[in-house]
């Protein structure tokens, strides 16, 4: 797949995707696009002149997404940017999220788990100087954001990977719940234990439903790509509930695809709309409250 950007005046839909069943067809399409773009001046030099941006090939990432082991060697050395060949990488990082050539986020999970674990160790060193409220606040502000950054993009990870993040939260909560060693207060003033926090999976599901409500009901323009077609009306049974707001669930046999945002949130949305009436009249805060009940 190739994303070709065309910089034309008032051309808002200026991204064209080229799909190819084989690598040879993709290479031919790239060469044809390059030749056809020459008369229009759509080259890197044209971009430098008209957009006033200096592109740095050394900061450009290239990756081949394919199940074929021969895909990478066939493209190696043929991708150029500003006349400089781009080396192929096994994984690329986009806005702090790492994805590999198989569209998996395993490396990203390992990375954020390591960073969050280091911060839990730092919390342990200062825990004796804080009360339970201070430790909980420090966890929410300095550790949990690492475990939740761009979670809707990597929620398709297997449970074995997301459990690593859950174990880090449990580690931190054990520190929060630990009794303060010096001078325990009198029994009447004993502080109640910290209430358990919502699981990270629950928080991801709440965020997914809120985002889907913005796309499906509120019609937020930049989320239009997440909208799903409505489900064709069928009769309800005791095991299958239907709602006028239900959507079609994408069919897939791959467990990884079923865990992706659209596949997972479509199933949750249908359950949510069957249980909660008047969803068309709800705002974002109302959806959050309803999901958390």
One Martini backbone bead per residue (centre of mass of N, CA, C, O) as a GRO file, in nm:
protein
  293
    1UNK     BB    1   0.097   0.036   0.022
    2UNK     BB    2   0.031   0.372  -0.097
    3UNK     BB    3   0.092   0.713  -0.005
    4UNK     BB    4  -0.029   0.987  -0.195
    5UNK     BB    5   0.060   1.329  -0.208
    6UNK     BB    6  -0.139   1.615  -0.307
    7UNK     BB    7  -0.056   1.962  -0.376
    8UNK     BB    8  -0.356   2.126  -0.397
    9UNK     BB    9  -0.580   2.351  -0.438
   10UNK     BB   10  -0.850   2.261  -0.251
   11UNK     BB   11  -0.728   1.965  -0.173
   12UNK     BB   12  -0.838   1.769   0.075
   13UNK     BB   13  -0.847   1.494  -0.096
   14UNK     BB   14  -0.493   1.412  -0.114
   15UNK     BB   15  -0.518   1.091  -0.068
   16UNK     BB   16  -0.363   0.808  -0.221
   17UNK     BB   17  -0.432   0.464  -0.264
   18UNK     BB   18  -0.220   0.178  -0.324
   19UNK     BB   19  -0.293  -0.148  -0.435
   20UNK     BB   20  -0.123  -0.472  -0.406
   21UNK     BB   21  -0.078  -0.819  -0.458
   22UNK     BB   22   0.212  -0.748  -0.555
   23UNK     BB   23   0.531  -0.628  -0.565
   24UNK     BB   24   0.556  -0.574  -0.870
   25UNK     BB   25   0.308  -0.390  -0.892
   26UNK     BB   26   0.407  -0.176  -0.692
   27UNK     BB   27   0.663  -0.093  -0.842
   28UNK     BB   28   0.520  -0.009  -1.102
   29UNK     BB   29   0.346   0.211  -0.966
   30UNK     BB   30   0.580   0.385  -0.867
   31UNK     BB   31   0.707   0.441  -1.144
   32UNK     BB   32   0.454   0.563  -1.278
   33UNK     BB   33   0.413   0.793  -1.076
   34UNK     BB   34   0.685   0.929  -1.125
   35UNK     BB   35   0.645   0.991  -1.430
   36UNK     BB   36   0.366   1.148  -1.403
   37UNK     BB   37   0.484   1.375  -1.199
   38UNK     BB   38   0.691   1.540  -1.358
   39UNK     BB   39   0.508   1.749  -1.522
   40UNK     BB   40   0.398   1.863  -1.227
   41UNK     BB   41   0.641   1.882  -1.010
   42UNK     BB   42   0.621   1.614  -0.813
   43UNK     BB   43   0.879   1.674  -0.608
   44UNK     BB   44   1.108   1.734  -0.375
   45UNK     BB   45   1.195   2.007  -0.495
   46UNK     BB   46   0.908   2.124  -0.506
   47UNK     BB   47   0.858   2.112  -0.203
   48UNK     BB   48   1.090   2.299  -0.118
   49UNK     BB   49   0.988   2.552  -0.280
   50UNK     BB   50   0.670   2.565  -0.186
   51UNK     BB   51   0.691   2.479   0.137
   52UNK     BB   52   0.961   2.536   0.289
   53UNK     BB   53   1.096   2.236   0.322
   54UNK     BB   54   1.335   2.032   0.484
   55UNK     BB   55   1.416   1.721   0.402
   56UNK     BB   56   1.504   1.423   0.597
   57UNK     BB   57   1.610   1.113   0.525
   58UNK     BB   58   1.725   1.025   0.815
   59UNK     BB   59   1.407   1.069   0.932
   60UNK     BB   60   1.312   0.835   0.755
   61UNK     BB   61   1.072   0.574   0.737
   62UNK     BB   62   1.092   0.221   0.638
   63UNK     BB   63   0.831  -0.030   0.559
   64UNK     BB   64   0.737  -0.365   0.514
   65UNK     BB   65   0.409  -0.501   0.463
   66UNK     BB   66   0.445  -0.853   0.509
   67UNK     BB   67   0.442  -1.217   0.490
   68UNK     BB   68   0.674  -1.210   0.302
   69UNK     BB   69   1.018  -1.271   0.302
   70UNK     BB   70   1.064  -1.133   0.000
   71UNK     BB   71   0.979  -0.832   0.026
   72UNK     BB   72   1.222  -0.679   0.136
   73UNK     BB   73   1.451  -0.749  -0.076
   74UNK     BB   74   1.286  -0.632  -0.326
   75UNK     BB   75   1.301  -0.319  -0.202
   76UNK     BB   76   1.581  -0.291  -0.145
   77UNK     BB   77   1.706   0.027  -0.262
   78UNK     BB   78   1.426   0.153  -0.412
   79UNK     BB   79   1.395   0.358  -0.186
   80UNK     BB   80   1.363   0.715  -0.223
   81UNK     BB   81   1.489   1.032  -0.068
   82UNK     BB   82   1.643   1.270  -0.221
   83UNK     BB   83   1.839   1.027  -0.342
   84UNK     BB   84   1.806   0.851  -0.082
   85UNK     BB   85   1.828   0.558   0.052
   86UNK     BB   86   1.601   0.351   0.230
   87UNK     BB   87   1.599   0.180   0.505
   88UNK     BB   88   1.479  -0.104   0.633
   89UNK     BB   89   1.242  -0.180   0.888
   90UNK     BB   90   1.086  -0.364   1.145
   91UNK     BB   91   1.020  -0.078   1.283
   92UNK     BB   92   0.798   0.192   1.369
   93UNK     BB   93   0.756   0.537   1.478
   94UNK     BB   94   0.437   0.692   1.578
   95UNK     BB   95   0.386   0.908   1.811
   96UNK     BB   96   0.523   0.684   2.020
   97UNK     BB   97   0.435   0.436   1.834
   98UNK     BB   98   0.508   0.096   1.790
   99UNK     BB   99   0.535  -0.080   1.472
  100UNK     BB  100   0.541  -0.359   1.288
  101UNK     BB  101   0.537  -0.555   0.994
  102UNK     BB  102   0.274  -0.715   1.143
  103UNK     BB  103   0.100  -0.513   1.312
  104UNK     BB  104   0.250  -0.498   1.591
  105UNK     BB  105   0.288  -0.406   1.968
  106UNK     BB  106   0.504  -0.556   2.143
  107UNK     BB  107   0.741  -0.353   2.163
  108UNK     BB  108   0.575  -0.126   2.293
  109UNK     BB  109   0.495  -0.272   2.552
  110UNK     BB  110   0.781  -0.320   2.655
  111UNK     BB  111   0.863  -0.023   2.671
  112UNK     BB  112   0.638   0.086   2.867
  113UNK     BB  113   0.690  -0.119   3.092
  114UNK     BB  114   0.976  -0.026   3.160
  115UNK     BB  115   0.914   0.272   3.227
  116UNK     BB  116   0.700   0.218   3.446
  117UNK     BB  117   0.877   0.042   3.631
  118UNK     BB  118   1.084   0.263   3.698
  119UNK     BB  119   0.869   0.448   3.837
  120UNK     BB  120   0.795   0.255   4.061
  121UNK     BB  121   1.076   0.252   4.186
  122UNK     BB  122   1.071   0.555   4.253
  123UNK     BB  123   0.823   0.540   4.438
  124UNK     BB  124   0.951   0.356   4.653
  125UNK     BB  125   1.172   0.568   4.750
  126UNK     BB  126   0.922   0.789   4.839
  127UNK     BB  127   0.691   0.651   5.009
  128UNK     BB  128   0.780   0.729   5.311
  129UNK     BB  129   0.700   1.054   5.248
  130UNK     BB  130   0.404   0.948   5.194
  131UNK     BB  131   0.089   0.927   5.164
  132UNK     BB  132  -0.163   0.764   5.013
  133UNK     BB  133  -0.255   1.009   4.843
  134UNK     BB  134   0.023   1.081   4.722
  135UNK     BB  135   0.079   0.807   4.586
  136UNK     BB  136  -0.172   0.803   4.408
  137UNK     BB  137  -0.118   1.067   4.258
  138UNK     BB  138   0.157   0.982   4.140
  139UNK     BB  139   0.052   0.746   3.976
  140UNK     BB  140  -0.159   0.901   3.798
  141UNK     BB  141   0.057   1.121   3.686
  142UNK     BB  142   0.344   0.928   3.627
  143UNK     BB  143   0.240   0.623   3.530
  144UNK     BB  144  -0.036   0.566   3.388
  145UNK     BB  145   0.012   0.722   3.118
  146UNK     BB  146   0.206   0.502   3.004
  147UNK     BB  147  -0.031   0.271   3.003
  148UNK     BB  148  -0.238   0.476   2.804
  149UNK     BB  149  -0.098   0.555   2.557
  150UNK     BB  150  -0.263   0.500   2.278
  151UNK     BB  151  -0.454   0.242   2.341
  152UNK     BB  152  -0.643   0.215   2.080
  153UNK     BB  153  -0.405   0.112   1.891
  154UNK     BB  154  -0.301  -0.147   2.101
  155UNK     BB  155  -0.564  -0.333   2.182
  156UNK     BB  156  -0.475  -0.596   1.998
  157UNK     BB  157  -0.328  -0.722   2.202
  158UNK     BB  158  -0.241  -0.963   2.381
  159UNK     BB  159  -0.296  -1.067   2.702
  160UNK     BB  160   0.006  -1.124   2.770
  161UNK     BB  161   0.078  -0.814   2.741
  162UNK     BB  162  -0.137  -0.659   2.916
  163UNK     BB  163  -0.057  -0.804   3.186
  164UNK     BB  164   0.199  -0.639   3.237
  165UNK     BB  165   0.046  -0.377   3.306
  166UNK     BB  166  -0.122  -0.488   3.540
  167UNK     BB  167   0.122  -0.560   3.723
  168UNK     BB  168   0.216  -0.266   3.760
  169UNK     BB  169  -0.036  -0.164   3.903
  170UNK     BB  170  -0.021  -0.360   4.142
  171UNK     BB  171   0.249  -0.265   4.245
  172UNK     BB  172   0.164   0.028   4.303
  173UNK     BB  173  -0.078  -0.041   4.498
  174UNK     BB  174   0.096  -0.170   4.716
  175UNK     BB  175   0.237   0.094   4.786
  176UNK     BB  176  -0.016   0.260   4.855
  177UNK     BB  177  -0.131   0.048   5.081
  178UNK     BB  178   0.095   0.088   5.250
  179UNK     BB  179   0.201   0.137   5.552
  180UNK     BB  180   0.307   0.373   5.759
  181UNK     BB  181   0.574   0.344   5.968
  182UNK     BB  182   0.547   0.615   6.107
  183UNK     BB  183   0.338   0.692   6.331
  184UNK     BB  184   0.062   0.576   6.389
  185UNK     BB  185  -0.248   0.637   6.412
  186UNK     BB  186  -0.518   0.650   6.562
  187UNK     BB  187  -0.791   0.459   6.533
  188UNK     BB  188  -1.003   0.689   6.465
  189UNK     BB  189  -0.780   0.803   6.233
  190UNK     BB  190  -0.792   0.582   6.045
  191UNK     BB  191  -0.720   0.503   5.732
  192UNK     BB  192  -0.853   0.406   5.463
  193UNK     BB  193  -0.833   0.214   5.222
  194UNK     BB  194  -0.776   0.197   4.908
  195UNK     BB  195  -0.947   0.203   4.642
  196UNK     BB  196  -0.988   0.031   4.379
  197UNK     BB  197  -0.901   0.047   4.071
  198UNK     BB  198  -0.949   0.048   3.765
  199UNK     BB  199  -0.892  -0.122   3.513
  200UNK     BB  200  -0.728  -0.093   3.219
  201UNK     BB  201  -0.941  -0.230   3.045
  202UNK     BB  202  -1.181  -0.059   3.134
  203UNK     BB  203  -1.061   0.214   3.041
  204UNK     BB  204  -1.038   0.135   2.744
  205UNK     BB  205  -1.341   0.080   2.697
  206UNK     BB  206  -1.444   0.358   2.768
  207UNK     BB  207  -1.281   0.513   2.557
  208UNK     BB  208  -1.395   0.362   2.311
  209UNK     BB  209  -1.697   0.440   2.348
  210UNK     BB  210  -1.659   0.745   2.341
  211UNK     BB  211  -1.534   0.762   2.059
  212UNK     BB  212  -1.769   0.616   1.913
  213UNK     BB  213  -1.985   0.823   1.987
  214UNK     BB  214  -1.853   1.058   1.836
  215UNK     BB  215  -1.872   0.916   1.557
  216UNK     BB  216  -2.177   0.797   1.548
  217UNK     BB  217  -2.342   1.050   1.681
  218UNK     BB  218  -2.180   1.333   1.664
  219UNK     BB  219  -1.996   1.352   1.401
  220UNK     BB  220  -1.696   1.369   1.399
  221UNK     BB  221  -1.494   1.433   1.142
  222UNK     BB  222  -1.207   1.292   1.229
  223UNK     BB  223  -1.399   1.010   1.289
  224UNK     BB  224  -1.533   0.895   1.023
  225UNK     BB  225  -1.360   0.623   0.984
  226UNK     BB  226  -1.522   0.473   1.241
  227UNK     BB  227  -1.771   0.430   1.109
  228UNK     BB  228  -2.067   0.227   1.111
  229UNK     BB  229  -2.294   0.037   0.994
  230UNK     BB  230  -2.600  -0.046   1.031
  231UNK     BB  231  -2.799  -0.274   1.147
  232UNK     BB  232  -3.003  -0.503   1.046
  233UNK     BB  233  -3.316  -0.559   1.114
  234UNK     BB  234  -3.405  -0.774   1.382
  235UNK     BB  235  -3.508  -0.997   1.588
  236UNK     BB  236  -3.544  -1.056   1.914
  237UNK     BB  237  -3.388  -1.235   2.172
  238UNK     BB  238  -3.272  -1.373   2.463
  239UNK     BB  239  -2.962  -1.363   2.333
  240UNK     BB  240  -3.046  -1.127   2.120
  241UNK     BB  241  -2.997  -0.791   2.100
  242UNK     BB  242  -3.168  -0.504   1.977
  243UNK     BB  243  -3.096  -0.189   1.803
  244UNK     BB  244  -3.113   0.114   1.636
  245UNK     BB  245  -2.782   0.159   1.713
  246UNK     BB  246  -2.674  -0.069   1.581
  247UNK     BB  247  -2.395  -0.248   1.445
  248UNK     BB  248  -2.177  -0.379   1.238
  249UNK     BB  249  -1.980  -0.661   1.260
  250UNK     BB  250  -1.688  -0.752   1.176
  251UNK     BB  251  -1.564  -1.004   0.991
  252UNK     BB  252  -1.356  -1.257   1.160
  253UNK     BB  253  -1.089  -1.509   1.219
  254UNK     BB  254  -0.900  -1.318   1.356
  255UNK     BB  255  -0.806  -1.241   1.672
  256UNK     BB  256  -0.660  -0.974   1.625
  257UNK     BB  257  -0.893  -0.831   1.471
  258UNK     BB  258  -1.107  -0.866   1.704
  259UNK     BB  259  -0.921  -0.664   1.897
  260UNK     BB  260  -0.972  -0.430   1.759
  261UNK     BB  261  -1.137  -0.149   1.770
  262UNK     BB  262  -1.379  -0.212   1.581
  263UNK     BB  263  -1.441  -0.502   1.673
  264UNK     BB  264  -1.477  -0.447   1.981
  265UNK     BB  265  -1.664  -0.187   1.986
  266UNK     BB  266  -1.904  -0.307   1.834
  267UNK     BB  267  -1.987  -0.511   2.049
  268UNK     BB  268  -2.012  -0.313   2.287
  269UNK     BB  269  -2.218  -0.121   2.156
  270UNK     BB  270  -2.456  -0.321   2.130
  271UNK     BB  271  -2.482  -0.369   2.434
  272UNK     BB  272  -2.513  -0.074   2.522
  273UNK     BB  273  -2.768   0.006   2.346
  274UNK     BB  274  -2.955  -0.219   2.474
  275UNK     BB  275  -2.925  -0.093   2.783
  276UNK     BB  276  -2.931   0.211   2.668
  277UNK     BB  277  -3.124   0.473   2.643
  278UNK     BB  278  -3.104   0.755   2.457
  279UNK     BB  279  -2.817   0.788   2.306
  280UNK     BB  280  -2.867   1.040   2.116
  281UNK     BB  281  -2.890   1.243   2.387
  282UNK     BB  282  -2.601   1.203   2.464
  283UNK     BB  283  -2.316   1.287   2.611
  284UNK     BB  284  -2.002   1.233   2.702
  285UNK     BB  285  -2.050   1.222   3.011
  286UNK     BB  286  -2.293   1.026   3.003
  287UNK     BB  287  -2.137   0.791   2.882
  288UNK     BB  288  -1.932   0.754   3.107
  289UNK     BB  289  -2.137   0.697   3.332
  290UNK     BB  290  -2.281   0.454   3.197
  291UNK     BB  291  -2.028   0.269   3.165
  292UNK     BB  292  -1.949   0.278   3.488
  293UNK     BB  293  -2.205   0.112   3.607
   0.00000   0.00000   0.00000
